[in-house]
Amino acid sequence: MEAAAVVLKEHISKTASLTEEELSYLASHFKPLSFKKGQVVIREGDKVEHEYFVLSGCLKAFYINDEVKMHILQFAMPTWWTSDYNALYTQTKATINVDCITDATLLSLSNADREKLCREIHQVEHFFRWRTNRGYVAAQKRLLSLMNNDARTRYEELLQLYPELYSLVPKHLIAAYLGVSRETLSRLYHTR
Amino acid sequence: MEAAAVVLKEHISKTASLTEEELSYLASHFKPLSFKKGQVVIREGDKVEHEYFVLSGCLKAFYINDEVKMHILQFAMPTWWTSDYNALYTQTKATINVDCITDATLLSLSNADREKLCREIHQVEHFFRWRTNRGYVAAQKRLLSLMNNDARTRYEELLQLYPELYSLVPKHLIAAYLGVSRETLSRLYHTR
């Protein structure tokens, strides 16, 4: 937990001014978890009580529709956060899935503890406000891009957002994020 | 400003516990503005310094691409907030436009004042965290819907989200939100 706590504290200190004592108190509410490649973190229909801070590995948040087609909402890399935030914030059941593309280590924080920590320490509330602000802006950007850009532009944007993705993630998952076929992705890749 | 302050205070009190004195102090940082139908609030390329709380009327946040096609990111109705949040939060120039579909009255709050108020009053930071949480969840839902649902389902979702929209907003704007042609929208409307 020691090394994990250091990563978490560094991450939070980029946005909020907490004393070492407050950081340690905050970190004590996170629980370390290890997952194997392919393991499920959140399953559609589950009750969602936690969000996850990624220490190592790569996860995907995704949705599978009636035609068994996968749509990827988010990849999550080290120092990213992931959950089904709709389910977590509105206390409803998961409508998406989160699983591990590679072996992964995470820190989990419960909804109740996040709210408690936000009440107790003003700067923790500040941190979580700005984390969500950034998530909101990223979601809006992706929305505009999906409405407006062709596959080529969305592919370039994806590589900018996650430069290391192409070596980490199977091609069919990248295609599922972009909403294109594997053939189209292969064409984009080879004509770059 | 008196009636406007009451609406704002009610809206904020749904999420945060502020004293009457704190609410009045908060409200004193908002500036009332009146716009005529068609007037521009934010123009692509502008510096963005404010966000807007809608008191009356209806606005749209939109993007026009190289082919002069309009994509609507958000409609904003009374008690909704709007801005180019990407530009506002990252202190970059506007990449979208916001204008008035009808005559509208707004309350503006500057970025600097929001941050100051969040520092000064913990419950104000709480309010803005939860406002963004809800925006984030709404953006993710729309993203999933855009990736996954057909025009019929997106149309039904839109009517659920904004029941009064159909009587307020010209049909070509609803089509621009859904990303369909006016002919498709008309078919959806008449076969409901």
CSV table of C-alpha atoms in Angstrom, one decimal:
chain,number,residue,atom,x,y,z
A,1,MET,CA,0.0,0.0,0.0
A,2,GLU,CA,3.0,2.3,0.7
A,3,ALA,CA,4.0,2.8,-3.0
A,4,ALA,CA,0.3,3.0,-4.0
A,5,ALA,CA,-0.4,5.8,-1.4
A,6,VAL,CA,2.5,7.8,-2.8
A,7,VAL,CA,1.1,7.7,-6.3
A,8,LEU,CA,-2.4,8.6,-5.0
A,9,LYS,CA,-1.0,11.5,-2.9
A,10,GLU,CA,1.0,12.9,-5.8
A,11,HIS,CA,-2.0,12.7,-8.0
A,12,ILE,CA,-4.3,14.5,-5.6
A,13,SER,CA,-1.7,17.1,-4.7
A,14,LYS,CA,-1.6,18.3,-8.3
A,15,THR,CA,-5.1,19.7,-7.8
A,16,ALA,CA,-5.6,20.3,-4.1
A,17,SER,CA,-3.5,21.6,-1.2
A,18,LEU,CA,-3.7,19.0,1.6
A,19,THR,CA,-1.3,18.5,4.5
A,20,GLU,CA,0.7,15.3,4.7
A,21,GLU,CA,-1.6,14.2,7.6
A,22,GLU,CA,-4.8,14.9,5.5
A,23,LEU,CA,-3.3,13.0,2.6
A,24,SER,CA,-2.6,10.0,4.8
A,25,TYR,CA,-6.1,10.2,6.2
A,26,LEU,CA,-7.6,10.4,2.7
A,27,ALA,CA,-5.4,7.5,1.5
A,28,SER,CA,-6.4,5.3,4.4
A,29,HIS,CA,-10.0,5.1,2.9
A,30,PHE,CA,-8.7,3.5,-0.3
A,31,LYS,CA,-8.5,-0.2,-0.6
A,32,PRO,CA,-5.9,-1.9,-2.8
A,33,LEU,CA,-7.2,-4.5,-5.3
A,34,SER,CA,-5.5,-6.8,-7.9
A,35,PHE,CA,-7.2,-8.0,-11.0
A,36,LYS,CA,-6.1,-10.5,-13.7
A,37,LYS,CA,-6.5,-9.7,-17.4
A,38,GLY,CA,-10.1,-10.2,-18.4
A,39,GLN,CA,-11.5,-9.9,-14.8
A,40,VAL,CA,-14.7,-8.0,-14.4
A,41,VAL,CA,-14.7,-4.9,-12.0
A,42,ILE,CA,-18.3,-3.8,-12.7
A,43,ARG,CA,-21.0,-5.9,-14.4
A,44,GLU,CA,-24.1,-4.5,-16.0
A,45,GLY,CA,-27.0,-4.9,-13.5
A,46,ASP,CA,-24.7,-4.7,-10.4
A,47,LYS,CA,-25.1,-2.3,-7.6
A,48,VAL,CA,-22.3,0.1,-7.9
A,49,GLU,CA,-20.7,1.3,-4.6
A,50,HIS,CA,-17.1,2.2,-5.6
A,51,GLU,CA,-15.0,4.1,-7.9
A,52,TYR,CA,-11.5,3.0,-8.9
A,53,PHE,CA,-8.1,4.8,-9.2
A,54,VAL,CA,-5.8,2.9,-11.6
A,55,LEU,CA,-2.3,2.2,-10.3
A,56,SER,CA,-1.2,-0.1,-13.1
A,57,GLY,CA,-2.7,-1.8,-16.2
A,58,CYS,CA,-5.5,-0.8,-18.5
A,59,LEU,CA,-9.3,-1.1,-18.2
A,60,LYS,CA,-12.2,-0.5,-20.4
A,61,ALA,CA,-15.7,0.8,-19.6
A,62,PHE,CA,-18.1,-0.5,-22.2
A,63,TYR,CA,-21.6,-1.3,-23.2
A,64,ILE,CA,-22.9,-4.3,-25.2
A,65,ASN,CA,-26.1,-3.7,-27.2
A,66,ASP,CA,-28.8,-6.1,-28.2
A,67,GLU,CA,-26.9,-7.0,-31.4
A,68,VAL,CA,-23.9,-8.0,-29.2
A,69,LYS,CA,-21.9,-5.0,-30.5
A,70,MET,CA,-19.5,-3.5,-28.0
A,71,HIS,CA,-19.2,0.3,-27.6
A,72,ILE,CA,-16.3,1.5,-25.5
A,73,LEU,CA,-17.0,4.6,-23.4
A,74,GLN,CA,-13.6,5.0,-21.8
A,75,PHE,CA,-10.2,3.4,-21.5
A,76,ALA,CA,-8.6,3.8,-18.1
A,77,MET,CA,-4.8,4.0,-17.6
A,78,PRO,CA,-2.6,4.6,-14.6
A,79,THR,CA,-3.8,7.7,-12.6
A,80,TRP,CA,-7.2,7.7,-14.3
A,81,TRP,CA,-10.4,7.0,-12.5
A,82,THR,CA,-13.1,4.7,-13.6
A,83,SER,CA,-16.6,3.5,-12.5
A,84,ASP,CA,-20.1,3.5,-13.8
A,85,TYR,CA,-20.6,7.1,-12.5
A,86,ASN,CA,-24.2,7.3,-13.6
A,87,ALA,CA,-25.0,4.3,-11.3
A,88,LEU,CA,-22.6,5.5,-8.6
A,89,TYR,CA,-24.0,9.0,-8.4
A,90,THR,CA,-27.7,8.2,-8.8
A,91,GLN,CA,-27.5,5.0,-6.8
A,92,THR,CA,-29.0,2.9,-9.6
A,93,LYS,CA,-27.8,-0.4,-11.1
A,94,ALA,CA,-24.9,-0.5,-13.5
A,95,THR,CA,-25.8,0.1,-17.2
A,96,ILE,CA,-22.2,-0.4,-18.4
A,97,ASN,CA,-19.4,-2.9,-17.7
A,98,VAL,CA,-15.8,-2.3,-16.6
A,99,ASP,CA,-13.2,-5.0,-17.0
A,100,CYS,CA,-9.4,-5.4,-17.3
A,101,ILE,CA,-7.7,-5.4,-20.6
A,102,THR,CA,-4.4,-6.3,-18.9
A,103,ASP,CA,-3.5,-7.4,-15.3
A,104,ALA,CA,-4.3,-4.3,-13.2
A,105,THR,CA,-3.9,-2.9,-9.7
A,106,LEU,CA,-6.5,-0.4,-8.5
A,107,LEU,CA,-7.4,1.6,-5.4
A,108,SER,CA,-11.1,1.5,-4.6
A,109,LEU,CA,-13.0,4.3,-2.8
A,110,SER,CA,-16.6,3.9,-1.7
A,111,ASN,CA,-19.3,6.4,-2.6
A,112,ALA,CA,-20.0,6.9,1.1
A,113,ASP,CA,-16.3,7.5,2.0
A,114,ARG,CA,-15.9,10.0,-0.9
A,115,GLU,CA,-18.9,12.0,0.4
A,116,LYS,CA,-17.7,11.8,4.0
A,117,LEU,CA,-14.2,12.9,3.0
A,118,CYS,CA,-15.6,15.8,0.9
A,119,ARG,CA,-17.7,16.9,3.9
A,120,GLU,CA,-14.8,16.6,6.3
A,121,ILE,CA,-12.0,18.3,4.2
A,122,HIS,CA,-12.8,21.2,2.0
A,123,GLN,CA,-9.8,20.6,-0.2
A,124,VAL,CA,-10.9,17.1,-0.9
A,125,GLU,CA,-14.2,18.5,-2.2
A,126,HIS,CA,-12.1,20.8,-4.3
A,127,PHE,CA,-10.1,17.9,-5.7
A,128,PHE,CA,-13.2,15.9,-6.7
A,129,ARG,CA,-14.9,19.0,-8.2
A,130,TRP,CA,-12.0,19.6,-10.5
A,131,ARG,CA,-11.6,15.9,-11.4
A,132,THR,CA,-15.2,15.8,-12.5
A,133,ASN,CA,-14.8,19.2,-14.3
A,134,ARG,CA,-12.1,17.6,-16.4
A,135,GLY,CA,-14.2,14.5,-17.0
A,136,TYR,CA,-17.1,16.6,-18.1
A,137,VAL,CA,-15.0,18.5,-20.6
A,138,ALA,CA,-13.5,15.3,-22.0
A,139,ALA,CA,-17.0,13.8,-22.4
A,140,GLN,CA,-18.2,16.9,-24.2
A,141,LYS,CA,-15.2,16.9,-26.5
A,142,ARG,CA,-15.8,13.3,-27.4
A,143,LEU,CA,-19.5,14.0,-28.0
A,144,LEU,CA,-18.6,16.8,-30.4
A,145,SER,CA,-16.0,14.7,-32.1
A,146,LEU,CA,-18.4,11.8,-32.5
A,147,MET,CA,-21.1,14.1,-34.0
A,148,ASN,CA,-18.7,15.9,-36.2
A,149,ASN,CA,-15.4,14.1,-37.1
A,150,ASP,CA,-14.7,11.4,-39.5
A,151,ALA,CA,-13.0,8.1,-38.4
A,152,ARG,CA,-9.5,9.5,-39.4
A,153,THR,CA,-9.8,12.5,-37.2
A,154,ARG,CA,-11.2,10.5,-34.3
A,155,TYR,CA,-8.4,8.1,-34.6
A,156,GLU,CA,-5.8,10.9,-34.5
A,157,GLU,CA,-7.5,12.3,-31.4
A,158,LEU,CA,-7.5,9.0,-29.7
A,159,LEU,CA,-3.8,8.6,-30.2
A,160,GLN,CA,-3.2,12.1,-28.8
A,161,LEU,CA,-5.3,11.3,-25.7
A,162,TYR,CA,-3.7,7.9,-25.1
A,163,PRO,CA,-0.3,7.8,-26.9
A,164,GLU,CA,0.6,4.5,-25.4
A,165,LEU,CA,-2.7,2.8,-26.3
A,166,TYR,CA,-1.8,1.3,-29.6
A,167,SER,CA,0.9,-0.9,-28.0
A,168,LEU,CA,-1.3,-1.9,-25.0
A,169,VAL,CA,-4.7,-2.6,-26.4
A,170,PRO,CA,-5.9,-5.2,-29.0
A,171,LYS,CA,-7.0,-3.6,-32.3
A,172,HIS,CA,-10.6,-4.7,-32.1
A,173,LEU,CA,-11.0,-2.7,-28.9
A,174,ILE,CA,-9.6,0.4,-30.5
A,175,ALA,CA,-12.1,-0.1,-33.3
A,176,ALA,CA,-14.9,-0.4,-30.8
A,177,TYR,CA,-13.9,2.9,-29.2
A,178,LEU,CA,-13.9,4.6,-32.5
A,179,GLY,CA,-17.1,3.0,-33.7
A,180,VAL,CA,-15.5,1.6,-36.9
A,181,SER,CA,-14.9,-1.8,-38.3
A,182,ARG,CA,-11.5,-3.5,-37.9
A,183,GLU,CA,-10.9,-3.2,-41.6
A,184,THR,CA,-11.4,0.6,-41.4
A,185,LEU,CA,-9.1,0.8,-38.4
A,186,SER,CA,-6.4,-1.2,-40.3
A,187,ARG,CA,-6.7,1.2,-43.2
A,188,LEU,CA,-6.3,4.2,-40.9
A,189,TYR,CA,-3.3,2.7,-39.3
A,190,HIS,CA,-1.5,1.8,-42.5
A,191,THR,CA,-2.1,5.1,-44.3
A,192,ARG,CA,-1.0,7.2,-41.4
B,1,MET,CA,-32.8,41.1,-9.5
B,2,GLU,CA,-35.0,40.2,-6.5
B,3,ALA,CA,-37.1,37.5,-8.3
B,4,ALA,CA,-34.0,36.2,-10.1
B,5,ALA,CA,-32.1,35.8,-6.8
B,6,VAL,CA,-35.0,33.8,-5.4
B,7,VAL,CA,-34.9,31.4,-8.3
B,8,LEU,CA,-31.1,31.0,-8.0
B,9,LYS,CA,-31.2,30.5,-4.2
B,10,GLU,CA,-33.9,27.9,-4.5
B,11,HIS,CA,-31.9,26.1,-7.2
B,12,ILE,CA,-28.7,26.1,-5.1
B,13,SER,CA,-30.5,25.1,-1.9
B,14,LYS,CA,-31.6,21.8,-3.6
B,15,THR,CA,-28.0,20.6,-3.5
B,16,ALA,CA,-26.2,22.6,-0.8
B,17,SER,CA,-27.0,23.9,2.7
B,18,LEU,CA,-26.2,27.6,2.8
B,19,THR,CA,-27.5,30.2,5.3
B,20,GLU,CA,-29.7,33.0,3.9
B,21,GLU,CA,-26.7,35.3,4.4
B,22,GLU,CA,-24.4,33.0,2.4
B,23,LEU,CA,-27.0,32.7,-0.3
B,24,SER,CA,-27.4,36.5,-0.6
B,25,TYR,CA,-23.6,36.9,-0.7
B,26,LEU,CA,-23.4,34.2,-3.4
B,27,ALA,CA,-26.2,35.8,-5.4
B,28,SER,CA,-24.5,39.2,-5.3
B,29,HIS,CA,-21.8,37.8,-7.6
B,30,PHE,CA,-24.3,37.1,-10.4
B,31,LYS,CA,-25.1,39.7,-13.0
B,32,PRO,CA,-28.5,39.8,-14.7
B,33,LEU,CA,-28.5,39.9,-18.5
B,34,SER,CA,-31.3,40.2,-21.1
B,35,PHE,CA,-30.9,38.8,-24.6
B,36,LYS,CA,-33.2,39.0,-27.7
B,37,LYS,CA,-34.0,35.9,-29.8
B,38,GLY,CA,-31.0,35.1,-32.0
B,39,GLN,CA,-28.5,37.1,-29.9
B,40,VAL,CA,-25.1,35.5,-29.4
B,41,VAL,CA,-23.9,34.8,-25.9
B,42,ILE,CA,-20.6,33.1,-26.8
B,43,ARG,CA,-19.0,33.1,-30.2
B,44,GLU,CA,-16.4,30.6,-31.4
B,45,GLY,CA,-12.9,32.1,-31.0
B,46,ASP,CA,-14.0,34.4,-28.1
B,47,LYS,CA,-12.3,34.4,-24.7
B,48,VAL,CA,-14.7,32.8,-22.3
B,49,GLU,CA,-14.9,34.3,-18.8
B,50,HIS,CA,-18.5,33.5,-17.7
B,51,GLU,CA,-21.0,30.7,-17.2
B,52,TYR,CA,-24.7,31.4,-17.4
B,53,PHE,CA,-27.7,30.3,-15.3
B,54,VAL,CA,-30.9,30.5,-17.3
B,55,LEU,CA,-33.9,32.3,-15.8
B,56,SER,CA,-36.2,32.4,-18.8
B,57,GLY,CA,-36.0,31.4,-22.4
B,58,CYS,CA,-34.1,28.7,-24.3
B,59,LEU,CA,-30.5,28.7,-25.6
B,60,LYS,CA,-28.5,26.3,-27.7
B,61,ALA,CA,-24.8,25.5,-27.5
B,62,PHE,CA,-23.7,24.4,-30.9
B,63,TYR,CA,-20.8,23.8,-33.3
B,64,ILE,CA,-20.7,24.5,-37.1
B,65,ASN,CA,-18.3,22.4,-39.1
B,66,ASP,CA,-16.5,23.1,-42.3
B,67,GLU,CA,-19.5,21.9,-44.3
B,68,VAL,CA,-21.6,24.5,-42.5
B,69,LYS,CA,-23.5,21.8,-40.8
B,70,MET,CA,-24.7,22.6,-37.3
B,71,HIS,CA,-24.3,20.1,-34.4
B,72,ILE,CA,-26.2,20.9,-31.2
B,73,LEU,CA,-24.4,20.0,-28.0
B,74,GLN,CA,-26.9,21.2,-25.5
B,75,PHE,CA,-30.2,23.1,-25.2
B,76,ALA,CA,-30.4,25.2,-22.0
B,77,MET,CA,-33.8,25.9,-20.3
B,78,PRO,CA,-34.7,27.7,-17.1
B,79,THR,CA,-32.5,26.6,-14.1
B,80,TRP,CA,-30.0,25.0,-16.5
B,81,TRP,CA,-26.4,26.3,-16.8
B,82,THR,CA,-24.5,26.9,-20.0
B,83,SER,CA,-21.2,28.0,-21.3
B,84,ASP,CA,-18.3,26.7,-23.3
B,85,TYR,CA,-17.0,24.8,-20.3
B,86,ASN,CA,-13.9,23.5,-22.1
B,87,ALA,CA,-12.8,27.1,-22.8
B,88,LEU,CA,-13.9,28.3,-19.4
B,89,TYR,CA,-12.1,25.6,-17.4
B,90,THR,CA,-9.0,25.5,-19.5
B,91,GLN,CA,-8.8,29.2,-20.2
B,92,THR,CA,-8.7,28.7,-23.9
B,93,LYS,CA,-10.8,30.3,-26.7
B,94,ALA,CA,-14.3,29.1,-27.4
B,95,THR,CA,-14.7,26.2,-29.8
B,96,ILE,CA,-18.5,26.3,-29.7
B,97,ASN,CA,-21.2,29.0,-29.9
B,98,VAL,CA,-24.0,29.7,-27.5
B,99,ASP,CA,-27.0,31.8,-28.7
B,100,CYS,CA,-30.6,32.4,-27.8
B,101,ILE,CA,-33.4,30.4,-29.5
B,102,THR,CA,-36.0,32.7,-27.8
B,103,ASP,CA,-35.7,36.0,-25.8
B,104,ALA,CA,-33.9,35.0,-22.7
B,105,THR,CA,-32.8,36.3,-19.3
B,106,LEU,CA,-29.7,34.9,-17.7
B,107,LEU,CA,-27.5,35.4,-14.6
B,108,SER,CA,-23.8,35.4,-15.4
B,109,LEU,CA,-21.1,34.3,-13.0
B,110,SER,CA,-17.4,34.8,-13.8
B,111,ASN,CA,-14.9,32.0,-13.6
B,112,ALA,CA,-12.8,34.0,-11.1
B,113,ASP,CA,-15.9,34.6,-8.9
B,114,ARG,CA,-16.9,30.9,-9.0
B,115,GLU,CA,-13.4,29.9,-7.9
B,116,LYS,CA,-13.4,32.6,-5.2
B,117,LEU,CA,-16.8,31.6,-3.8
B,118,CYS,CA,-15.8,27.9,-3.9
B,119,ARG,CA,-12.7,28.8,-1.8
B,120,GLU,CA,-14.6,30.9,0.6
B,121,ILE,CA,-17.7,28.7,1.3
B,122,HIS,CA,-17.3,24.9,1.4
B,123,GLN,CA,-20.9,24.3,0.6
B,124,VAL,CA,-20.6,26.4,-2.6
B,125,GLU,CA,-17.8,24.0,-3.7
B,126,HIS,CA,-20.2,21.2,-2.8
B,127,PHE,CA,-22.9,22.7,-5.0
B,128,PHE,CA,-20.6,23.1,-8.0
B,129,ARG,CA,-19.1,19.6,-7.6
B,130,TRP,CA,-22.6,18.1,-7.7
B,131,ARG,CA,-23.7,20.3,-10.6
B,132,THR,CA,-20.7,19.0,-12.6
B,133,ASN,CA,-21.3,15.4,-11.5
B,134,ARG,CA,-24.8,15.6,-13.0
B,135,GLY,CA,-23.4,17.3,-16.2
B,136,TYR,CA,-20.8,14.5,-16.5
B,137,VAL,CA,-23.3,11.8,-16.2
B,138,ALA,CA,-25.7,13.4,-18.7
B,139,ALA,CA,-22.8,13.8,-21.2
B,140,GLN,CA,-21.8,10.1,-20.8
B,141,LYS,CA,-25.4,9.0,-21.3
B,142,ARG,CA,-25.7,11.1,-24.5
B,143,LEU,CA,-22.4,9.6,-25.7
B,144,LEU,CA,-23.6,6.1,-25.1
B,145,SER,CA,-26.9,6.9,-26.8
B,146,LEU,CA,-25.2,8.5,-29.8
B,147,MET,CA,-22.9,5.4,-30.2
B,148,ASN,CA,-25.6,2.9,-29.7
B,149,ASN,CA,-29.2,4.1,-30.3
B,150,ASP,CA,-31.1,4.7,-33.5
B,151,ALA,CA,-32.8,8.0,-34.3
B,152,ARG,CA,-36.1,6.8,-32.9
B,153,THR,CA,-34.7,6.0,-29.5
B,154,ARG,CA,-32.7,9.2,-29.4
B,155,TYR,CA,-35.8,11.2,-30.2
B,156,GLU,CA,-37.7,9.6,-27.4
B,157,GLU,CA,-34.9,10.3,-25.0
B,158,LEU,CA,-34.8,13.9,-26.0
B,159,LEU,CA,-38.5,14.3,-25.4
B,160,GLN,CA,-38.0,12.7,-21.9
B,161,LEU,CA,-35.1,15.1,-21.1
B,162,TYR,CA,-36.9,18.2,-22.4
B,163,PRO,CA,-40.6,17.5,-22.5
B,164,GLU,CA,-41.4,21.1,-23.4
B,165,LEU,CA,-38.9,21.3,-26.2
B,166,TYR,CA,-41.1,20.4,-29.1
B,167,SER,CA,-43.3,23.5,-28.6
B,168,LEU,CA,-40.4,25.8,-27.9
B,169,VAL,CA,-37.8,25.0,-30.5
B,170,PRO,CA,-37.9,25.0,-34.3
B,171,LYS,CA,-37.8,21.5,-35.8
B,172,HIS,CA,-34.6,22.0,-37.7
B,173,LEU,CA,-32.8,22.6,-34.4
B,174,ILE,CA,-34.2,19.4,-32.9
B,175,ALA,CA,-33.0,17.6,-36.0
B,176,ALA,CA,-29.5,19.1,-35.5
B,177,TYR,CA,-29.5,17.9,-31.9
B,178,LEU,CA,-30.4,14.4,-33.0
B,179,GLY,CA,-28.1,14.4,-35.9
B,180,VAL,CA,-30.8,13.5,-38.4
B,181,SER,CA,-32.3,15.2,-41.4
B,182,ARG,CA,-35.6,17.2,-41.1
B,183,GLU,CA,-37.3,14.6,-43.2
B,184,THR,CA,-36.3,11.8,-40.7
B,185,LEU,CA,-37.4,13.9,-37.8
B,186,SER,CA,-40.8,14.6,-39.4
B,187,ARG,CA,-41.2,10.8,-39.9
B,188,LEU,CA,-40.3,10.1,-36.3
B,189,TYR,CA,-42.8,12.8,-35.2
B,190,HIS,CA,-45.7,11.6,-37.3
B,191,THR,CA,-45.3,7.9,-36.5
B,192,ARG,CA,-45.0,8.3,-32.8
